[in-house]
mmCIF file with all atom_site columns, C-alpha atoms in Angstrom:
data_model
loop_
_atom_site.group_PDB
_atom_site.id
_atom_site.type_symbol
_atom_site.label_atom_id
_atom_site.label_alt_id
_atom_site.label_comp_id
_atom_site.label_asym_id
_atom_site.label_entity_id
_atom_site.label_seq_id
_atom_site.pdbx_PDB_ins_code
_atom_site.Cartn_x
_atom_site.Cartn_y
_atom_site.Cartn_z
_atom_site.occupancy
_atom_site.B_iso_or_equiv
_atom_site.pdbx_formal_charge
_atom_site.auth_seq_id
_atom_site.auth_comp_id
_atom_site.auth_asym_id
_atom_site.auth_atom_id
_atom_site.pdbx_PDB_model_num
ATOM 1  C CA . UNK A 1 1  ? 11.847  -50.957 -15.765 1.00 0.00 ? 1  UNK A CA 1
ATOM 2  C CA . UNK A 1 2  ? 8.956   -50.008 -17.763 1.00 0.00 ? 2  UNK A CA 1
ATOM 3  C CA . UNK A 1 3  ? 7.849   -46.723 -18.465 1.00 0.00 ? 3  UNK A CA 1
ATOM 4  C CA . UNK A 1 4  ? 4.433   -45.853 -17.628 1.00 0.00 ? 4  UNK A CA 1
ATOM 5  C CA . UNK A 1 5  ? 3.175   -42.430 -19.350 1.00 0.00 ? 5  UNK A CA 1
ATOM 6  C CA . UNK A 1 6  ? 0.101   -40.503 -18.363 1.00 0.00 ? 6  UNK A CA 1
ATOM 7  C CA . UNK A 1 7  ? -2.387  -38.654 -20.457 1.00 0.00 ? 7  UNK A CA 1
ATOM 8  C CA . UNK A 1 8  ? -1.638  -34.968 -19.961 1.00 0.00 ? 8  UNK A CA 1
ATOM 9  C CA . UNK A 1 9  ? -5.084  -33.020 -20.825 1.00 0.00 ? 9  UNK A CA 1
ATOM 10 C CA . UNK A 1 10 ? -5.586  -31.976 -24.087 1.00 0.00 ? 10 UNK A CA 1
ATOM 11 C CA . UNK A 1 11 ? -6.214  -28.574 -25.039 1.00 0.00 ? 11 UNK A CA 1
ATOM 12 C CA . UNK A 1 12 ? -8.725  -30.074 -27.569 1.00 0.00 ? 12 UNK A CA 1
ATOM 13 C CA . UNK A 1 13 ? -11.291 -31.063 -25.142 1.00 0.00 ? 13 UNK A CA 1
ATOM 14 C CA . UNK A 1 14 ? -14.523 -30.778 -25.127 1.00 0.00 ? 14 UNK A CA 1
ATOM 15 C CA . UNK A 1 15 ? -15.434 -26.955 -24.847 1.00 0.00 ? 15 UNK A CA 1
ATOM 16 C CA . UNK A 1 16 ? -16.989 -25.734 -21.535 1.00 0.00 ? 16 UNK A CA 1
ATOM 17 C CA . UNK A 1 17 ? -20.634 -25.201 -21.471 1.00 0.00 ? 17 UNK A CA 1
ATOM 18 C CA . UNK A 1 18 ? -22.192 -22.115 -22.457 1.00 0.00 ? 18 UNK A CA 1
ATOM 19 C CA . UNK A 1 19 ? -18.962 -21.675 -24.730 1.00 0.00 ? 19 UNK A CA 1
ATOM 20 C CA . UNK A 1 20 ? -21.121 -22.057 -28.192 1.00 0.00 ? 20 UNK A CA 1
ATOM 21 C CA . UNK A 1 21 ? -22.062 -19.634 -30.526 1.00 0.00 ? 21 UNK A CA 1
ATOM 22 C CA . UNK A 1 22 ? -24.148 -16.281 -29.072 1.00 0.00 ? 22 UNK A CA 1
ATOM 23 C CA . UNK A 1 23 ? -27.647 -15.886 -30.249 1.00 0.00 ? 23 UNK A CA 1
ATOM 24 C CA . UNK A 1 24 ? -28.673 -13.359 -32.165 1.00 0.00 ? 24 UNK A CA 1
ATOM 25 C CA . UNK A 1 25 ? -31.738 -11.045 -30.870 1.00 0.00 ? 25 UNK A CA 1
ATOM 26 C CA . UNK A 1 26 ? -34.110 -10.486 -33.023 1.00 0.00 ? 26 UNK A CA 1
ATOM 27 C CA . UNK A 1 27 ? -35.358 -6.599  -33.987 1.00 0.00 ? 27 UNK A CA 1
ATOM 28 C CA . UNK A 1 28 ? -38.197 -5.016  -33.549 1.00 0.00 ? 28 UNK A CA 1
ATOM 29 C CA . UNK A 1 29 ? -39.975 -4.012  -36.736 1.00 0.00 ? 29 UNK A CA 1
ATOM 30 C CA . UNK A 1 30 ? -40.561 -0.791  -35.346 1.00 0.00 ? 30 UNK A CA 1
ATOM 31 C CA . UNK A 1 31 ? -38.462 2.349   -35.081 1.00 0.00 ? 31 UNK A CA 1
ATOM 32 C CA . UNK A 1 32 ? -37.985 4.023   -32.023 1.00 0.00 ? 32 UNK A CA 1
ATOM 33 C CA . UNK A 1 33 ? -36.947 7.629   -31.798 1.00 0.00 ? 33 UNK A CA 1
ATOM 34 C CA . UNK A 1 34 ? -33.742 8.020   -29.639 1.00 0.00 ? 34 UNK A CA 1
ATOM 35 C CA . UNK A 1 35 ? -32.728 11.282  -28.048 1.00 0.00 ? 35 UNK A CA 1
ATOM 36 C CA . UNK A 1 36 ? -31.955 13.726  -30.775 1.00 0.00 ? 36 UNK A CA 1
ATOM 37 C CA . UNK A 1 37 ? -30.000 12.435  -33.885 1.00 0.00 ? 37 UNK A CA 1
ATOM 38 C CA . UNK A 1 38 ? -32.916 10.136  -35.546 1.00 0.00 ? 38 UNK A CA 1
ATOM 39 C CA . UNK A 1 39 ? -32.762 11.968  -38.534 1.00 0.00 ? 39 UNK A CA 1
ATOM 40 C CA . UNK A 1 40 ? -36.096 13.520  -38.534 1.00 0.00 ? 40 UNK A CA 1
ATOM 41 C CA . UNK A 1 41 ? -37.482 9.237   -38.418 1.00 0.00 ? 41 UNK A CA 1
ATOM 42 C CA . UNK A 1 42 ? -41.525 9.041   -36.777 1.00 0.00 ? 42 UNK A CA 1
ATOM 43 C CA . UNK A 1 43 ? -40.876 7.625   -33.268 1.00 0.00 ? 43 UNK A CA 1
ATOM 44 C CA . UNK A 1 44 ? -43.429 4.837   -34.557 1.00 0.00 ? 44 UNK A CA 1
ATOM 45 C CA . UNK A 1 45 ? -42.897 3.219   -38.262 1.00 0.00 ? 45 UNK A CA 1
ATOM 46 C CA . UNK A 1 46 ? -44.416 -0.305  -38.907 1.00 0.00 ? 46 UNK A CA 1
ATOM 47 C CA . UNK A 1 47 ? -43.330 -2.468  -41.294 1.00 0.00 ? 47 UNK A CA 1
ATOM 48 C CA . UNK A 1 48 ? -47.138 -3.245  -42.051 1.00 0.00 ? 48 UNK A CA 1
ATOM 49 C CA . UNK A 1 49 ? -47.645 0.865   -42.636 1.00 0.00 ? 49 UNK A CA 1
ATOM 50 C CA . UNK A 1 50 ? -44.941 1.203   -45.175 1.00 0.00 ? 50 UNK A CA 1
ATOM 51 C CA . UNK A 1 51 ? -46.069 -1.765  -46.624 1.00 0.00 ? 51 UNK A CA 1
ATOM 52 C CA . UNK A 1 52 ? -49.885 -0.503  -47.050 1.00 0.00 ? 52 UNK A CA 1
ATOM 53 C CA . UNK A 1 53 ? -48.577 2.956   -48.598 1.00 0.00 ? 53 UNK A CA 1
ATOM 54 C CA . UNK A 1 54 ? -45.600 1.573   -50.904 1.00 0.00 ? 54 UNK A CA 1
ATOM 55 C CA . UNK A 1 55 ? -48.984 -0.751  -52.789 1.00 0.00 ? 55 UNK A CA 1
ATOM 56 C CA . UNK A 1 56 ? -51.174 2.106   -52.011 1.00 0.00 ? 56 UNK A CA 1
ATOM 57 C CA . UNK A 1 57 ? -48.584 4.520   -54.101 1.00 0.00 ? 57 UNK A CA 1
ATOM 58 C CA . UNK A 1 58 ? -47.453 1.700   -56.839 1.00 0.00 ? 58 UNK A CA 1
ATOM 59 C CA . UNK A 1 59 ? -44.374 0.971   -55.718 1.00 0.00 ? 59 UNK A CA 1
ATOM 60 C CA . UNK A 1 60 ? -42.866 -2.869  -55.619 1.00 0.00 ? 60 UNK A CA 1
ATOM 61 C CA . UNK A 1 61 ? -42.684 -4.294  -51.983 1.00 0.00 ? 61 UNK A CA 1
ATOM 62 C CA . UNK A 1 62 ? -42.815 -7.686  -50.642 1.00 0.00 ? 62 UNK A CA 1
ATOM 63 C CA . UNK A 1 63 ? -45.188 -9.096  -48.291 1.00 0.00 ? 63 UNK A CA 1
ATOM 64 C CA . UNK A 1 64 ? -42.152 -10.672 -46.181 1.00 0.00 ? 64 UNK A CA 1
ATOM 65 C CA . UNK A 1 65 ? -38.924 -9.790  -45.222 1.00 0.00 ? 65 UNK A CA 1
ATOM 66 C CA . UNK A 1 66 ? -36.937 -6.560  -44.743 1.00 0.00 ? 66 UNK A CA 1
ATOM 67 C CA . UNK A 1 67 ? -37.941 -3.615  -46.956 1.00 0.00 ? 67 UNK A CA 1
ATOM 68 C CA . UNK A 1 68 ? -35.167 -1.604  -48.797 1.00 0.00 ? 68 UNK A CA 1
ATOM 69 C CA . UNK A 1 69 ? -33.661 1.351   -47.903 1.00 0.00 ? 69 UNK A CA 1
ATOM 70 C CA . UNK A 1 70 ? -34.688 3.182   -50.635 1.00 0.00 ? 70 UNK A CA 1
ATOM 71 C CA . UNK A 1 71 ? -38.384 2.788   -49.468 1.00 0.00 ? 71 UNK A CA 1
ATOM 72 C CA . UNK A 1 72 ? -38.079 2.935   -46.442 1.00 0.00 ? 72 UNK A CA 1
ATOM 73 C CA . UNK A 1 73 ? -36.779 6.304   -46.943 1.00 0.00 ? 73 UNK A CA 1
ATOM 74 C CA . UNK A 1 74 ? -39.319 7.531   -49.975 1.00 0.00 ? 74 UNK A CA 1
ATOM 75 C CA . UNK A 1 75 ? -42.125 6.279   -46.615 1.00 0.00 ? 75 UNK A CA 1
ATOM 76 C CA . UNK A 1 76 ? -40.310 8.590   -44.087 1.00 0.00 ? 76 UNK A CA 1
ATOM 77 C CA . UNK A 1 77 ? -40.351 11.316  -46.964 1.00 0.00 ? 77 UNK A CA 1
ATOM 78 C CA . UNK A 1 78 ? -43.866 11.520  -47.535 1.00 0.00 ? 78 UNK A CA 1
ATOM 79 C CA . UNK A 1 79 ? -45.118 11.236  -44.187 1.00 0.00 ? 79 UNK A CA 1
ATOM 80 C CA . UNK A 1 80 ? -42.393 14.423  -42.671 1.00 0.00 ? 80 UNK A CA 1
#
């Protein structure tokens, strides 16, 4: 008598749909202040803004990309 086996499934099909990787949202280059606890941040901060016064007070900024910290920070500074 011969022995006929069947195929259980696999746990290594194919994944279900809508199972890949999450896409990541992109941010806004502007802040937005939030109810209380924005430490002292304008409700409205372009990137373009802190751009113009980082050249506009000699200091080294890029014309793409994100802006450091540090600057960003010196910006809020000056304009409190």
């Amino acid at each position: 008598m011969a022995s006929t086996a069947t195929a259980a499934p696999s746990d290594e099909a194919a994944p279900a749909a809508g199972s890949g990787r999450a896409r990541r949202t992109r941010r806004t280059s502007k802040a937005t202040a939030s109810a209380g606890g924005n430490g002292g941040v304008p409700a409205q901060r372009s990137l373009a803004q802190v751009r113009a016064w980082a050249r506009e007070n000699n200091k080294e900024v890029s014309t793409r990309g994100p802006i450091p910290a540090g600057l960003m920070a010196a910006y809020d500074e000056a304009h409190a």
